[in-house]
mmCIF file of C-alpha atoms and ligand atoms in Angstrom:
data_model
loop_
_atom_site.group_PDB
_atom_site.id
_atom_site.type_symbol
_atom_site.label_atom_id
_atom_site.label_comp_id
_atom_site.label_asym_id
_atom_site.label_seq_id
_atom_site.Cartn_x
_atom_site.Cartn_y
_atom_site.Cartn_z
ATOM 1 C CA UNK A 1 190.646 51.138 74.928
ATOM 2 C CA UNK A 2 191.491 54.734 76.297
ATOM 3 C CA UNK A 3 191.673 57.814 74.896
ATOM 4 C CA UNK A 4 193.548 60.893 75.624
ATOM 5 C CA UNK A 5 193.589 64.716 74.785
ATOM 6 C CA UNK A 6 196.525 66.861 74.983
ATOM 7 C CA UNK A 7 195.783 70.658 75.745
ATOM 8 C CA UNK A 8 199.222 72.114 74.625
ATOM 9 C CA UNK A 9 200.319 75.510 75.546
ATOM 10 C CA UNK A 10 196.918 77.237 75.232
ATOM 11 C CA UNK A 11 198.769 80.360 77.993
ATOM 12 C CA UNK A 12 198.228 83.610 77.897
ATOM 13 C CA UNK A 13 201.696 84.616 75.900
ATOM 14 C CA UNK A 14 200.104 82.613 73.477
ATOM 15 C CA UNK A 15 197.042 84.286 73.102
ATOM 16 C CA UNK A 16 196.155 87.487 71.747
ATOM 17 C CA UNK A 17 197.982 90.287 73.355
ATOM 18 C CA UNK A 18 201.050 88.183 74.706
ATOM 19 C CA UNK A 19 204.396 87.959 74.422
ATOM 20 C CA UNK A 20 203.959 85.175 71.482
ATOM 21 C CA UNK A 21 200.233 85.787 70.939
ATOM 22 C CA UNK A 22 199.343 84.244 68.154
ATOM 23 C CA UNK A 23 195.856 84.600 65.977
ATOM 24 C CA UNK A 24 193.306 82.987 66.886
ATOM 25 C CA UNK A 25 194.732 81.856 70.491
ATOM 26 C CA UNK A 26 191.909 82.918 72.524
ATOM 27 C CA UNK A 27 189.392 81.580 70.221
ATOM 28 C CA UNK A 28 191.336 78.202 70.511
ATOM 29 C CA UNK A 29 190.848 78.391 74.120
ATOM 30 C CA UNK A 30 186.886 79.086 73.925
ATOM 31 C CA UNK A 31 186.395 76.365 71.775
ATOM 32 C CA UNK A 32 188.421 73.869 73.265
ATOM 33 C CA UNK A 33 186.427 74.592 76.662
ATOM 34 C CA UNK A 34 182.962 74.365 74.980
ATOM 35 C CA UNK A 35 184.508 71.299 73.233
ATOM 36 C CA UNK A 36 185.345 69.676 76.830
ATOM 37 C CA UNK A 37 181.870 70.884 78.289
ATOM 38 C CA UNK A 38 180.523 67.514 75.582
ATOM 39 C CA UNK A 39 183.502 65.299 75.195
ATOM 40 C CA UNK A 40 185.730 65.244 78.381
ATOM 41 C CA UNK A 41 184.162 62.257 80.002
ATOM 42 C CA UNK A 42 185.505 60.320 76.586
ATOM 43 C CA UNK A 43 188.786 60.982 77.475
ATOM 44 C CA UNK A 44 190.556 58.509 79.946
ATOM 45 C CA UNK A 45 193.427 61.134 80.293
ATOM 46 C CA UNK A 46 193.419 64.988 79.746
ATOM 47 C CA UNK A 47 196.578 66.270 80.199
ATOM 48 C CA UNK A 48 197.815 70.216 79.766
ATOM 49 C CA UNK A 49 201.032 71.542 79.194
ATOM 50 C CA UNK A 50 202.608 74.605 80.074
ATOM 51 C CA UNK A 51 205.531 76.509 78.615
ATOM 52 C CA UNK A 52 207.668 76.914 81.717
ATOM 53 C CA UNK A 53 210.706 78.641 81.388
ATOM 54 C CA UNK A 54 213.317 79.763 83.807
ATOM 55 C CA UNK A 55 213.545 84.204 84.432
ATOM 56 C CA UNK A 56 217.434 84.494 85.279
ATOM 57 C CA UNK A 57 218.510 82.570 82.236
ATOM 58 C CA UNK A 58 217.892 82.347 77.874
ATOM 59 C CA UNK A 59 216.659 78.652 77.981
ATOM 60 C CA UNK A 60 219.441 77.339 76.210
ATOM 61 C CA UNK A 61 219.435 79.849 73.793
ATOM 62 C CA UNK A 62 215.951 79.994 73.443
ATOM 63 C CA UNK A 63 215.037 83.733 74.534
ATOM 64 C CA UNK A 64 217.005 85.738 71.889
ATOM 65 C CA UNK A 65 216.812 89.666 71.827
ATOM 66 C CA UNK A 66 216.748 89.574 67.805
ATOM 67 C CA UNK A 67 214.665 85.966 67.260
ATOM 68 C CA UNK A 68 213.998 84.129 64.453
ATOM 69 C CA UNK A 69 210.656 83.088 65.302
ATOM 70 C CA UNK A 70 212.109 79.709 64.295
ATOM 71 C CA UNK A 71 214.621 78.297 66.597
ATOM 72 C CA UNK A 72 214.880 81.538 68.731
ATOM 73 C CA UNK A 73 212.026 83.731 70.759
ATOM 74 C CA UNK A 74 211.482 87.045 72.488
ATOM 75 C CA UNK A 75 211.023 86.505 76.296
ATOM 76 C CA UNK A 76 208.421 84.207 76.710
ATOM 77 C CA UNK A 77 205.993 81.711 79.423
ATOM 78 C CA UNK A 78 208.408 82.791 82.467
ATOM 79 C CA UNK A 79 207.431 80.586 85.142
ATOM 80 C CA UNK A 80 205.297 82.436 87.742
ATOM 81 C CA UNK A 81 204.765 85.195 85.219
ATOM 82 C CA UNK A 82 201.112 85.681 84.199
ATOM 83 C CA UNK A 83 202.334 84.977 80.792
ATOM 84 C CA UNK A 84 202.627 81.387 81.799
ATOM 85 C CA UNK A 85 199.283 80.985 83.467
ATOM 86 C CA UNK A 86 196.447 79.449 80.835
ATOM 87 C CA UNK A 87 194.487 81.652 78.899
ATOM 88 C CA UNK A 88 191.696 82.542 81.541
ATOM 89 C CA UNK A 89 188.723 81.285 78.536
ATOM 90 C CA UNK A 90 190.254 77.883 79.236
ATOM 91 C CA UNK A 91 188.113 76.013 81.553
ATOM 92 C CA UNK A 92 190.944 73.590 83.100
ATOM 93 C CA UNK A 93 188.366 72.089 85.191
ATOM 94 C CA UNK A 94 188.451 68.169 83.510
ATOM 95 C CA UNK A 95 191.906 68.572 83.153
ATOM 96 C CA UNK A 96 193.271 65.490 84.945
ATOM 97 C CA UNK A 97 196.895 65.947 84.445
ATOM 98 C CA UNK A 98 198.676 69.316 84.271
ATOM 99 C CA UNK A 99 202.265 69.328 82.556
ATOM 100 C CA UNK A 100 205.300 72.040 82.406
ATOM 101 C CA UNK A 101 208.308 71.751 80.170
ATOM 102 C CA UNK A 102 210.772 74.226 79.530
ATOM 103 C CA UNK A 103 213.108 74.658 82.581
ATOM 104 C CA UNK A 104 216.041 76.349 81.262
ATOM 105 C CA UNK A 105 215.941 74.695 78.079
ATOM 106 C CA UNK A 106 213.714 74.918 74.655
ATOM 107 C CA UNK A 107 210.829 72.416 74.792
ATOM 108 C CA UNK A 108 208.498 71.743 71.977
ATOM 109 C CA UNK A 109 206.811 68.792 72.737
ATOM 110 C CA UNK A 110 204.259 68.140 75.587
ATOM 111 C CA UNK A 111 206.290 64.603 76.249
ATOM 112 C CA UNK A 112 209.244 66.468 77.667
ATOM 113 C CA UNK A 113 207.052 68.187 80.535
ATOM 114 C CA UNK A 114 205.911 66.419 83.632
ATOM 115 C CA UNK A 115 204.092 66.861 86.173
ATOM 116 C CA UNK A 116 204.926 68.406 89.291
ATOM 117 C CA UNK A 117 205.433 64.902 90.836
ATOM 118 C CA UNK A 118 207.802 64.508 88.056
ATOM 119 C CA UNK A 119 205.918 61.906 86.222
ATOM 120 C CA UNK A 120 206.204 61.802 82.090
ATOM 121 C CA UNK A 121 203.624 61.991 79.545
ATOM 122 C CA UNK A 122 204.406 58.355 78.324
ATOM 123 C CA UNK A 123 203.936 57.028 81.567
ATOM 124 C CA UNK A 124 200.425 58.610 82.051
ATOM 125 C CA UNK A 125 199.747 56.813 78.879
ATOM 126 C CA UNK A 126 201.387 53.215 79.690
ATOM 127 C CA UNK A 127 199.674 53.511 82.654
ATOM 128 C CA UNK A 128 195.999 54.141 81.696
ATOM 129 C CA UNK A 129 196.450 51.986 78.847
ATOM 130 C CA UNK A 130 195.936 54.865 76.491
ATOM 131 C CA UNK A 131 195.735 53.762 72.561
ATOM 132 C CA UNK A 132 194.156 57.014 71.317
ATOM 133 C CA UNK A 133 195.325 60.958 71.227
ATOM 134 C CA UNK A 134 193.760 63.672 70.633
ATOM 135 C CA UNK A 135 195.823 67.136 69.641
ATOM 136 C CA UNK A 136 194.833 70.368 70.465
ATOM 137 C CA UNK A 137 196.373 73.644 71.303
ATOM 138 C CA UNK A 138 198.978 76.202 70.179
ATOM 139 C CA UNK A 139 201.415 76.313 68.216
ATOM 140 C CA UNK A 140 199.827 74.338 65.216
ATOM 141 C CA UNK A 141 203.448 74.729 63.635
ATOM 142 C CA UNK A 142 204.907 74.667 66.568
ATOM 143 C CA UNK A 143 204.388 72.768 69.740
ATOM 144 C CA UNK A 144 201.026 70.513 68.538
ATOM 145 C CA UNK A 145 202.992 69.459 65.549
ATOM 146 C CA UNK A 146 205.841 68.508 67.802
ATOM 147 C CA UNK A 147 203.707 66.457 70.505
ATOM 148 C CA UNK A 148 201.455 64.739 67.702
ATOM 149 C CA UNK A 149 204.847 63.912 65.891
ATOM 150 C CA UNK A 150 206.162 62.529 69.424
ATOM 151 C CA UNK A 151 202.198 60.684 70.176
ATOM 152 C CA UNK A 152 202.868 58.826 66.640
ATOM 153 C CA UNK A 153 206.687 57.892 67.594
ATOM 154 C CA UNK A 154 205.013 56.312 71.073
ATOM 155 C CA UNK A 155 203.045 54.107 68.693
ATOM 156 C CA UNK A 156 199.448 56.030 69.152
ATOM 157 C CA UNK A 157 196.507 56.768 67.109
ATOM 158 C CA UNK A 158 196.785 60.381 67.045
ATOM 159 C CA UNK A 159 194.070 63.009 65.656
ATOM 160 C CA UNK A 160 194.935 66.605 65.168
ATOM 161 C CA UNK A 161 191.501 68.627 66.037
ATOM 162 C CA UNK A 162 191.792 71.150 63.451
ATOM 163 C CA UNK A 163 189.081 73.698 64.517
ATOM 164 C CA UNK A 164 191.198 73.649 67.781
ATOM 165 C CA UNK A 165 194.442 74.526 67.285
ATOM 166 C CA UNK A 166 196.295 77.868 66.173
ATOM 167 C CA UNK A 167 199.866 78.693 64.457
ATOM 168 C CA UNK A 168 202.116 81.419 64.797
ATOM 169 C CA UNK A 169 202.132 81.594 60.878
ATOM 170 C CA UNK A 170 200.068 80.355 58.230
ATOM 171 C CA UNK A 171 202.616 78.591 55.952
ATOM 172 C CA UNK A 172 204.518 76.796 58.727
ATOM 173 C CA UNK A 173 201.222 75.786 59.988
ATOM 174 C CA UNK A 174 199.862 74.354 56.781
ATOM 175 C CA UNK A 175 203.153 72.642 56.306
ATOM 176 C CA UNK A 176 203.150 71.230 59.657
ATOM 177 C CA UNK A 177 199.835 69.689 59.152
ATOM 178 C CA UNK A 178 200.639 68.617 55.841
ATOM 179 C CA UNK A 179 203.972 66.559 57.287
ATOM 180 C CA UNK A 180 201.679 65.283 60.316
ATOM 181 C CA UNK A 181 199.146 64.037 58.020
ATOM 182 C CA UNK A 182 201.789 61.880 55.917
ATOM 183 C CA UNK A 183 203.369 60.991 59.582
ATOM 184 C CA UNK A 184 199.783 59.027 60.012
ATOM 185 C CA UNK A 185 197.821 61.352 62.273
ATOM 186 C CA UNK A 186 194.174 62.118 61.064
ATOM 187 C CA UNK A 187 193.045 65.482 60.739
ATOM 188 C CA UNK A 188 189.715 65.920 61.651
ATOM 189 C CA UNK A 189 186.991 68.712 63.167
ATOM 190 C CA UNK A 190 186.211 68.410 67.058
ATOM 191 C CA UNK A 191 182.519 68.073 65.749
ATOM 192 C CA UNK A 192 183.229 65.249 63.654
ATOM 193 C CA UNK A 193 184.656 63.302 66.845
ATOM 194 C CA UNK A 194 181.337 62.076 68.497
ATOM 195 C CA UNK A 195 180.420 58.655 68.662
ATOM 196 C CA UNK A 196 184.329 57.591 67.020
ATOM 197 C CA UNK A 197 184.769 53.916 66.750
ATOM 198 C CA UNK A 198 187.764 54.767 69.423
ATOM 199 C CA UNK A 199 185.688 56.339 72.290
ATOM 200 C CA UNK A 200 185.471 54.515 75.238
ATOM 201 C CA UNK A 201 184.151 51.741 75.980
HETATM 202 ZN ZN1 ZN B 1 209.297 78.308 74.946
#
């Protein structure tokens, strides 16, 4: 049985002092690099995604100049932009597949990136026989919530690591967990993960 971890969206206009920067962001990306310094040989599959978006367009309406901070954003994870590149405290050195989603339309989930080769998330799983994912990232209410929602609806075991993660607000996040918990993921603490009945074999 394999495992996998997503790394969602853990960029720098996610972190503190970017365009989206939300709370917490660069202390998600510390810990989830100490966390792979232990646990990355566990994982059969590491992939990270990447907000991608296209400069000379709105994304489908998804750039707004009065946003919502629903639906509709400032300007935000233009490709090539330094806002798109991961925060620099995340060590993507075990990462063994890097995603980007986004291209001129509004992408949540980390299952409508792919790779630069143009190969899907589900595939990568499918292929390395994957059973077991592991959530972490940014935005808690945001884009883990959608990729844990889509890991469940591709029949996995899905755990949301909740030291690990970070929302743009607190409500939304606690409702997010709260709707991915009755969805059948397990909420758990990266530190409770060693030595899971799941890990490899
Ligand atoms: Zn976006």
């Amino acid at each position: 049985m394999s495992k996998a971890l997503f790394i969602v969206d853990v960029q720098n206009d996610f972190t503190e002092g970017g365009a989206l920067g939300v709370e917490g962001g660069d202390a998600v990306a510390e810990r989830i690099t100490a966390f792979l310094t232990t646990h990355a040989e566990e994982y059969a599959v590491i992939v990270a995604s990447r907000d991608w978006h296209d400069a000379e367009n709105d994304n489908g309406g998804h750039f707004h100049p009065e946003p919502d901070f629903r639906d509709t954003w400032p300007v935000h994870c233009v490709s090539g932009t330094a806002g798109a590149e991961y925060d620099p405290a995340l060590d993507t050195g075990a990462v063994t597949h890097h995603v980007k989603k986004g291209q001129g339309m509004p992408a949540y989930s980390l299952f409508e990136g792919t790779t630069d080769e143009g190969v899907t998330v589900a595939h990568l799983l499918d292929e390395h026989g994957v059973i077991d994912v592991d959530v972490a990232g940014i935005a808690t209410d945001h884009c883990v919530r959608a990729s844990a929602l889509d890991a469940i609806e591709h029949g996995r075991r899905v755990r949301v690591l909740t030291d690990l993660i970070a929302g743009v607000a607190p409500e939304s996040s606690d409702a997010a967990l709260a709707e991915l918990a009755h969805a059948g993921a397990e909420l758990v603490e990266s530190g409770t993960t060693t030595g899971a009945a799941t890990g490899h074999e």
